[in-house]
XYZ file of N, CA and C in Angstrom:
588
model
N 49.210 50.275 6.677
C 50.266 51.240 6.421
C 50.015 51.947 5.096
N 50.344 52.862 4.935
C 50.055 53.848 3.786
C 51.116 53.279 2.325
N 50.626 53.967 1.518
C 51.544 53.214 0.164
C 52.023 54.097 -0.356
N 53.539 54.854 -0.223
C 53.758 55.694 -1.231
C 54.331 55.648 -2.508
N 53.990 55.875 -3.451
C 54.599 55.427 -4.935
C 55.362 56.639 -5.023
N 56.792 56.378 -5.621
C 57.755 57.203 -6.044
C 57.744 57.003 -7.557
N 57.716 58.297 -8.294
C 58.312 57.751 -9.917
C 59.991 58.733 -10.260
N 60.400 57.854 -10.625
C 61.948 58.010 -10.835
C 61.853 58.759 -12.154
N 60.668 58.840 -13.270
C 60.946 59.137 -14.530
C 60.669 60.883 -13.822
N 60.038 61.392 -12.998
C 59.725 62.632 -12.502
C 60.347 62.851 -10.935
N 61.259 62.594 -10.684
C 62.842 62.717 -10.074
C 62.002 62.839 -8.381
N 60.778 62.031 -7.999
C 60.298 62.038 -6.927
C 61.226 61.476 -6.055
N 61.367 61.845 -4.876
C 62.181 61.280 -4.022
C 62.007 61.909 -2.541
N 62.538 60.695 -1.712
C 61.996 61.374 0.285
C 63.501 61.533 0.811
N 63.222 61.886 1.658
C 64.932 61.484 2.750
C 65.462 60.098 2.950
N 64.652 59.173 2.403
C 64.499 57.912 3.453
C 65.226 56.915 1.405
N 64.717 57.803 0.711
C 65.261 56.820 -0.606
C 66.056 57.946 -1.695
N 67.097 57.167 -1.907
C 67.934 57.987 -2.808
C 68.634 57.255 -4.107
N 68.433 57.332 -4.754
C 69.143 57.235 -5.903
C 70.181 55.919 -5.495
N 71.365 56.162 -5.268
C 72.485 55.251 -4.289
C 71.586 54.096 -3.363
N 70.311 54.176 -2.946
C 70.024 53.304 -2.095
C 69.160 52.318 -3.339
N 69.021 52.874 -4.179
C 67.869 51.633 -5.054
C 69.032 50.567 -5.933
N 69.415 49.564 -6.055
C 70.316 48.616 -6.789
C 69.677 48.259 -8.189
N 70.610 48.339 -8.850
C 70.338 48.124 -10.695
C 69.265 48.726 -10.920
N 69.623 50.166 -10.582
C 69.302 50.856 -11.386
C 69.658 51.854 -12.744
N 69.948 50.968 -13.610
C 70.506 51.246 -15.027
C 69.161 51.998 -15.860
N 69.848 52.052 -17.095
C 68.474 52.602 -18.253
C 67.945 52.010 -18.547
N 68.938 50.732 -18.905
C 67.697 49.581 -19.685
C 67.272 48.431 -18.924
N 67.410 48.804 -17.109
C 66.266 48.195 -16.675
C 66.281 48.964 -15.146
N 65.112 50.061 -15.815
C 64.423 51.074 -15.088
C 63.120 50.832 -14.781
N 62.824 50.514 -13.679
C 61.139 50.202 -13.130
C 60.435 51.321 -13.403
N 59.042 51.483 -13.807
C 58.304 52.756 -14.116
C 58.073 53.745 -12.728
N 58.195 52.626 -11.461
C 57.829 53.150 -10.274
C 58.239 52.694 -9.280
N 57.980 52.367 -7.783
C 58.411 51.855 -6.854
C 57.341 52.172 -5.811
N 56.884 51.121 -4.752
C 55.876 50.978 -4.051
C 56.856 51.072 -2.853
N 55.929 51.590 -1.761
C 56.683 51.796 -0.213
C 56.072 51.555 0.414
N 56.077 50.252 1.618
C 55.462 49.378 2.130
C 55.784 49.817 3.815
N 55.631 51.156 4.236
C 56.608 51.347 5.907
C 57.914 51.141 4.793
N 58.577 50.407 6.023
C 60.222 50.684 5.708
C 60.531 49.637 4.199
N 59.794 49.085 3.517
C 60.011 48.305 2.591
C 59.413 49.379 1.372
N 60.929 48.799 0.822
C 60.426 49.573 -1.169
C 60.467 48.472 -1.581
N 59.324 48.269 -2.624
C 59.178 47.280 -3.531
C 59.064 47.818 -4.906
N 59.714 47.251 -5.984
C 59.932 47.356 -7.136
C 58.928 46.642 -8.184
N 57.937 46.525 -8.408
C 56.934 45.710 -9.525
C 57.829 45.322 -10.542
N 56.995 44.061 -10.629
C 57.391 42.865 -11.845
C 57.277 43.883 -12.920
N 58.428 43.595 -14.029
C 58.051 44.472 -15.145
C 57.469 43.443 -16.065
N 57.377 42.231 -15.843
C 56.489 41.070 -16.900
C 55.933 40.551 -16.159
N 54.507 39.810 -16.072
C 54.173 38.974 -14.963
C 54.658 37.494 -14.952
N 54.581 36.602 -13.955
C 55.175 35.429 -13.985
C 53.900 34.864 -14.491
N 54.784 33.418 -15.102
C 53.968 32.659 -16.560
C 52.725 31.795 -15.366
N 52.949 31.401 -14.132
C 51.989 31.088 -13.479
C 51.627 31.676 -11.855
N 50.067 32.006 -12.186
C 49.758 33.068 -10.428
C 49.659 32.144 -9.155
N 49.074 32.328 -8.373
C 48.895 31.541 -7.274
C 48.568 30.461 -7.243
N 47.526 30.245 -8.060
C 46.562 29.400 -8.196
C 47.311 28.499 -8.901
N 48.265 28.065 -9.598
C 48.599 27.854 -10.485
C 48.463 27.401 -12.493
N 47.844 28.889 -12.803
C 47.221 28.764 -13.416
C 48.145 30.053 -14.211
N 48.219 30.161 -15.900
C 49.091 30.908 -16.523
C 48.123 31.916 -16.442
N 48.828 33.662 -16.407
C 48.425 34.380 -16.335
C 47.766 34.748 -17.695
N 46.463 35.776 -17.909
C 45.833 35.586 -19.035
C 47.026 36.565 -20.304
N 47.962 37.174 -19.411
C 48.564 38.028 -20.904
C 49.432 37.496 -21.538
N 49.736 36.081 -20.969
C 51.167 35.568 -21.168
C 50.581 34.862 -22.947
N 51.640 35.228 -23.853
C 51.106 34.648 -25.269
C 51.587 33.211 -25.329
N 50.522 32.612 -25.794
C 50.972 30.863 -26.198
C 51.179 30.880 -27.554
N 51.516 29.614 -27.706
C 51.996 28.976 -28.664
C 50.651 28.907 -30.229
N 50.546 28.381 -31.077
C 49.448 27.632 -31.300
C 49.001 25.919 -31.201
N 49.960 25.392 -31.042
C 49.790 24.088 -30.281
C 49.045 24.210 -28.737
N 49.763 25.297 -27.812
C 49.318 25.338 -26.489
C 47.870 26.477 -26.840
N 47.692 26.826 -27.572
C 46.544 27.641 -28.083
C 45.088 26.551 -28.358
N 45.189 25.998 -29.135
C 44.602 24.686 -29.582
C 44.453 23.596 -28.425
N 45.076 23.206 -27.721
C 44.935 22.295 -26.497
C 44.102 23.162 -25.387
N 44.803 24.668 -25.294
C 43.687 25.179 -24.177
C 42.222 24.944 -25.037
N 42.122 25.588 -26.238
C 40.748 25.042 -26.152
C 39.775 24.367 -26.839
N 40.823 23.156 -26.940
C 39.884 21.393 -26.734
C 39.564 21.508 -25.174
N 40.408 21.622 -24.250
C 40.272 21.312 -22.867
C 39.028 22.093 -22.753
N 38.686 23.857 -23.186
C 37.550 24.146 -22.293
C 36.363 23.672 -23.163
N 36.526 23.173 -24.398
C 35.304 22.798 -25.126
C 35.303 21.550 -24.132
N 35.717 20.938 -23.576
C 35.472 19.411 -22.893
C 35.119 19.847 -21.459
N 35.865 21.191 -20.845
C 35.206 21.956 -19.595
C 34.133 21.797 -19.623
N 33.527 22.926 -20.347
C 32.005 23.026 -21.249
C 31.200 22.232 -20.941
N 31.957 20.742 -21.883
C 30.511 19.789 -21.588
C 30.655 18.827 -20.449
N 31.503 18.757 -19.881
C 31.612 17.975 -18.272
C 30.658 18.997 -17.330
N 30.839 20.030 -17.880
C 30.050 21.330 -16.697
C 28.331 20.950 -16.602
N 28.304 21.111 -18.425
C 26.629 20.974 -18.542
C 26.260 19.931 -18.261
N 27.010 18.066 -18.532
C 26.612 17.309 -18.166
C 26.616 17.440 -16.713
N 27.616 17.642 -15.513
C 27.145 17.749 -14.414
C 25.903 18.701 -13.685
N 25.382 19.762 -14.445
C 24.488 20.239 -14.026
C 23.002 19.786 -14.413
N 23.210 19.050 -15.582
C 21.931 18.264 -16.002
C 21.697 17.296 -15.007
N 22.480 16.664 -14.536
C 22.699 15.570 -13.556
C 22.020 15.927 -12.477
N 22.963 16.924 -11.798
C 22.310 18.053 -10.281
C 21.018 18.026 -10.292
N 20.585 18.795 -11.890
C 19.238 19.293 -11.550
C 18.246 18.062 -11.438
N 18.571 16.869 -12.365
C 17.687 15.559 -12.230
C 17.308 15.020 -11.266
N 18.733 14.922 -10.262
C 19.131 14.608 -8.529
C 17.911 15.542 -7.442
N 18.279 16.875 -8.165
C 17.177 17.929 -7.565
C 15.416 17.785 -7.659
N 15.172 17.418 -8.963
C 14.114 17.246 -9.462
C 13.582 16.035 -8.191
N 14.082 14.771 -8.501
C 13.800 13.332 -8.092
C 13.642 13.643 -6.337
N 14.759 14.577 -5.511
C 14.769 14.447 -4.123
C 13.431 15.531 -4.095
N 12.679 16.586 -5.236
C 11.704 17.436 -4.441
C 10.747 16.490 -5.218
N 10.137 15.788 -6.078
C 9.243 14.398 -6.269
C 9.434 13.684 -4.934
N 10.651 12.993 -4.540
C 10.165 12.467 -3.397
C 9.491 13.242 -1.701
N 10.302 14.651 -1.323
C 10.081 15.085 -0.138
C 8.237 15.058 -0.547
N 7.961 15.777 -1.855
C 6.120 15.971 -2.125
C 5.538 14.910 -1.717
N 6.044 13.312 -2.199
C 5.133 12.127 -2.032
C 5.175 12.214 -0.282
N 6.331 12.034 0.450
C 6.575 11.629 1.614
C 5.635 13.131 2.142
N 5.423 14.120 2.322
C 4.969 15.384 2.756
C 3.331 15.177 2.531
N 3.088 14.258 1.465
C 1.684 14.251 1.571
C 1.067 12.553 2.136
N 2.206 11.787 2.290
C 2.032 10.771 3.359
C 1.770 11.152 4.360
N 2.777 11.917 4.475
C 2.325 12.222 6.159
C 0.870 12.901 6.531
N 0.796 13.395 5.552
C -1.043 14.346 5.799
C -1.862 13.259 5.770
N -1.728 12.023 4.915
C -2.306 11.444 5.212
C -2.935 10.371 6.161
N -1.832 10.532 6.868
C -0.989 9.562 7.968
C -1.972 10.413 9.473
N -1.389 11.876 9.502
C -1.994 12.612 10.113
C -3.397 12.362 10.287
N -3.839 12.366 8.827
C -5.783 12.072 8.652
C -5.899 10.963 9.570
N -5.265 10.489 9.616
C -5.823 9.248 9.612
C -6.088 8.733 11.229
N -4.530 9.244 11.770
C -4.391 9.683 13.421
C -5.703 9.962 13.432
N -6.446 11.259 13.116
C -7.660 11.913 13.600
C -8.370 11.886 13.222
N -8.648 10.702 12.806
C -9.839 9.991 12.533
C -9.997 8.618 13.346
N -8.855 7.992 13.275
C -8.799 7.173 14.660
C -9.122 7.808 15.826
N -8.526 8.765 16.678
C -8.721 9.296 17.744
C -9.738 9.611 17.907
N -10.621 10.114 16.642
C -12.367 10.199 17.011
C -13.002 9.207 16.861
N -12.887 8.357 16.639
C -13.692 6.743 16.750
C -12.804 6.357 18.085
N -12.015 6.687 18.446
C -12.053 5.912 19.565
C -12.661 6.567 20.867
N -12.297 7.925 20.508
C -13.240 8.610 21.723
C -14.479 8.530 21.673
N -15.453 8.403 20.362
C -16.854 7.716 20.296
C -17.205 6.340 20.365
N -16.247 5.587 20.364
C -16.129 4.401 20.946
C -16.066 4.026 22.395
N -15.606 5.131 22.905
C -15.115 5.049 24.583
C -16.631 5.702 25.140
N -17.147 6.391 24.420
C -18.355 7.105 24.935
C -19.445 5.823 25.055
N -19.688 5.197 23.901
C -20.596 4.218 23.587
C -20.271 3.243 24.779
N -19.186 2.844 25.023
C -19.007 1.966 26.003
C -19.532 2.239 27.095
N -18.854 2.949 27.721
C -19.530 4.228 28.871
C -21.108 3.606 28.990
N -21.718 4.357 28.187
C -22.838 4.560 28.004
C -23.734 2.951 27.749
N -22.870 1.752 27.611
C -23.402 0.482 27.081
C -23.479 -0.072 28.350
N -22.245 0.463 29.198
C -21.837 -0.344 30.487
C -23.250 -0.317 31.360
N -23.669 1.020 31.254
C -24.770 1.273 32.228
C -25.936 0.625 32.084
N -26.186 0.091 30.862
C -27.250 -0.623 30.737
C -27.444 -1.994 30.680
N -25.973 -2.811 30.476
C -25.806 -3.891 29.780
C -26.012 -5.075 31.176
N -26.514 -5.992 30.668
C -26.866 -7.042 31.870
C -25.761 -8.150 32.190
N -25.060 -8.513 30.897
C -23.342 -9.160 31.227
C -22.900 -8.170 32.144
N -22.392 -7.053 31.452
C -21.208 -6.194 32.333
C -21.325 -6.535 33.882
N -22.922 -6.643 33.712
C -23.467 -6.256 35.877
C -22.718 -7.535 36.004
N -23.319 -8.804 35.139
C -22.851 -9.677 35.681
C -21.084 -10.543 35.638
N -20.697 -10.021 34.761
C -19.069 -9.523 35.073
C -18.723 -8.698 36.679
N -19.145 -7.886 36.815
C -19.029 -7.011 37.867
C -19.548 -8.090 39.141
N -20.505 -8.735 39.613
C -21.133 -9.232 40.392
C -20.065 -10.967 40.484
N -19.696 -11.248 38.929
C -18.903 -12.924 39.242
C -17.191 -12.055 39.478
N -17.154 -11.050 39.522
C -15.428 -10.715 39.907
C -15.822 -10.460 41.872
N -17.117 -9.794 42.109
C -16.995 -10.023 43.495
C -16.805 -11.133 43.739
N -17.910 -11.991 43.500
C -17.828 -13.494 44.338
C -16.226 -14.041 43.922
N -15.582 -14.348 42.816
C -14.019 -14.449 42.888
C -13.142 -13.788 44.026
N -13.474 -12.507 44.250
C -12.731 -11.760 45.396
C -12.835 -12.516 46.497
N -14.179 -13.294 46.732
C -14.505 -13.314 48.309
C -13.861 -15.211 48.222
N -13.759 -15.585 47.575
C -13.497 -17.049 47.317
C -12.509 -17.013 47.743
N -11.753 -18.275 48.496
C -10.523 -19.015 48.473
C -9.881 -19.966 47.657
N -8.889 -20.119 47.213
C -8.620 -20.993 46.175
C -8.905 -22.373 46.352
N -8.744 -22.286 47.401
C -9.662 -24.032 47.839
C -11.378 -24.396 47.046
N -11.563 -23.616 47.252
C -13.365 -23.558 46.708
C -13.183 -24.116 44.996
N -11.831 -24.100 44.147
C -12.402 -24.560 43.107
C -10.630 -25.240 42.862
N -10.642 -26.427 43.690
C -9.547 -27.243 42.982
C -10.243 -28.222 41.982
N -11.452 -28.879 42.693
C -11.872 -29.908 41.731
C -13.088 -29.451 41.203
N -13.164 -28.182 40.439
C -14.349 -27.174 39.737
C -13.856 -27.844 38.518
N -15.243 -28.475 37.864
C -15.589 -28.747 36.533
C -15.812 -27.628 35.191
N -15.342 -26.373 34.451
C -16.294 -25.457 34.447
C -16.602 -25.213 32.954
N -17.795 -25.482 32.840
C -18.448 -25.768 31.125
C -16.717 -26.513 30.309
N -16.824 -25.982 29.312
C -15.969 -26.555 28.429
C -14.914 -25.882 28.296
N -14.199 -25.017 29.110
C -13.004 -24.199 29.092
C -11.900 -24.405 29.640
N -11.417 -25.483 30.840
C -11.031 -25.672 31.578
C -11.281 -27.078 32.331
N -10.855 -28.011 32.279
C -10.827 -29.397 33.250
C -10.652 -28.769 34.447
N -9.753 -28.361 35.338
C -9.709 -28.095 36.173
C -9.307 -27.039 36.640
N -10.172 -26.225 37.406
C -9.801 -24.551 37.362
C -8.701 -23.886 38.599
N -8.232 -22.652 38.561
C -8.156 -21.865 39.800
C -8.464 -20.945 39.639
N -7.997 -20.294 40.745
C -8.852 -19.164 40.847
C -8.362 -17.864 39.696
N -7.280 -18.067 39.304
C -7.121 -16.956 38.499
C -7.626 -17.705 37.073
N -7.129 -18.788 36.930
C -8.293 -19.394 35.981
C -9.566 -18.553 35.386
N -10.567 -18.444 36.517
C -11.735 -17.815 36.719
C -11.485 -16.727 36.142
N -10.541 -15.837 36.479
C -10.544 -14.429 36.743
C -10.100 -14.129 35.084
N -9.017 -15.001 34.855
C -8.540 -14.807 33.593
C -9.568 -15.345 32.197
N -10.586 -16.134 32.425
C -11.331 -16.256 31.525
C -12.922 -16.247 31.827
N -12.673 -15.031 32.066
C -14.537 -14.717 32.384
C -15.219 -14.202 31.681
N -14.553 -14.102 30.653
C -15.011 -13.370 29.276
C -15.808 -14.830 28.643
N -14.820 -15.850 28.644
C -15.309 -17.021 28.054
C -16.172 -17.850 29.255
N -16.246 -17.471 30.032
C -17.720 -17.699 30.867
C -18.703 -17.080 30.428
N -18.707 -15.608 30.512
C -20.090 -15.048 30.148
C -20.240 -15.490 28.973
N -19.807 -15.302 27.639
C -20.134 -15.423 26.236
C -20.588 -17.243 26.381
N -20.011 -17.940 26.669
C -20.021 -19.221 26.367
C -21.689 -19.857 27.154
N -21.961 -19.125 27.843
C -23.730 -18.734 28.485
C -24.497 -17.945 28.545
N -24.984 -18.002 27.343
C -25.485 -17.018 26.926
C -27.095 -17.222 27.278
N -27.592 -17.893 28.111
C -29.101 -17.970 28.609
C -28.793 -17.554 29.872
N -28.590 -17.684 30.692
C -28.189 -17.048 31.557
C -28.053 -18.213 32.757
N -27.710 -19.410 32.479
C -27.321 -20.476 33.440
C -26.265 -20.172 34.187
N -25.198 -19.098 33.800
C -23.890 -19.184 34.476
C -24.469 -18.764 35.982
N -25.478 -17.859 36.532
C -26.033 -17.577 37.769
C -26.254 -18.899 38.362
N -26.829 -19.794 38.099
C -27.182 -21.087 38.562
C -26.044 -21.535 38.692
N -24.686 -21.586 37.733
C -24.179 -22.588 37.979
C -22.744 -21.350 39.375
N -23.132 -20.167 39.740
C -22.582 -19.789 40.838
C -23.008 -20.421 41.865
N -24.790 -20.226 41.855
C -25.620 -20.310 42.952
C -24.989 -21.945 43.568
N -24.631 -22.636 42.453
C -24.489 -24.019 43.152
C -22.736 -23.828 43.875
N -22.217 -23.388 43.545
C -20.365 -23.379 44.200
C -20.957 -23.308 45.640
């Protein structure tokens, strides 16, 4: 809505405000002006009130020198609660970007390290590969898991077998054939199939 200011000291006036319609209006307490709000006239404070919204004294209002002196001990103590809390902040600040740096370059290292594993193991997986094809255990890993396949568990209730086992079964076998091959290392373990 639009704002029209009337001044009474220069005899402004509408249809809508007259003289008779404004209350106490005397000499010695004559507003400089009057604000028009739509259908509302408002009259301005001719002093401001001692506290604004906030509740806080307005800056023109004159103090005392007692209340002069207390405001400012209080902001000299503002002051240094302010700076001590920002010395604080920034220390807090300092310490959390020291730590994100350490943790940010863990992780790179962490990373390294992933991919450097992952390439030893894929040259590890190659070597194997490549060991399997030649290696004379593996065949014979490969060759004692057939004959296990073709066996019945009957074939080794009362199987003696080197020093691993008093008495075997068949998953026995299956589960420690690692410690078969290694544990014959001349190559008797063939003989001691050939005899089952």
């Amino acid at each position: 809505m639009a704002v029209a200011v009337y001044k009474k000291n220069l005899g402004i006036t509408t249809d809508n405000i007259s003289e008779s319609s404004m209350p106490n209006c005397s000499a010695e307490n004559e507003t400089p002006f009057l604000l028009k709000y739509g259908p509302i006239i408002i009259r301005p404070r001719q002093r401001p009130a001692p506290t604004i919204a906030t509740g806080r004294r307005s800056k023109t209002v004159q103090l005392s020198p007692n209340e002069t002196v207390r405001r400012d001990i209080r902001r000299v103590h503002n002051r240094a609660a302010q700076a001590k809390a920002a010395i604080k902040r920034q220390h807090i600040e300092d310490t959390l970007k020291v730590h994100i740096e350490l943790l940010e370059k863990q992780s790179d290292y962490l990373v390294r390290d992933i991919n450097a594993l992952e390439s030893q193991k894929s040259h590890l997986i190659t070597l194997l590969a490549a060991h399997e094809l030649t290696c004379e255990k593996h065949k014979t890993i490969l060759e004692f898991e057939k004959y296990l396949n073709n066996c019945d568990q009957s074939d080794f209730m009362d199987l003696h077998f080197f020093r691993t086992h008093d008495y075997l079964t068949l998953d026995d076998l299956r589960n420690n054939i690692w410690n078969f091959i290694i544990s014959s290392t001349d190559g008797s373990h063939m003989d001691t199939l050939d005899n089952f």
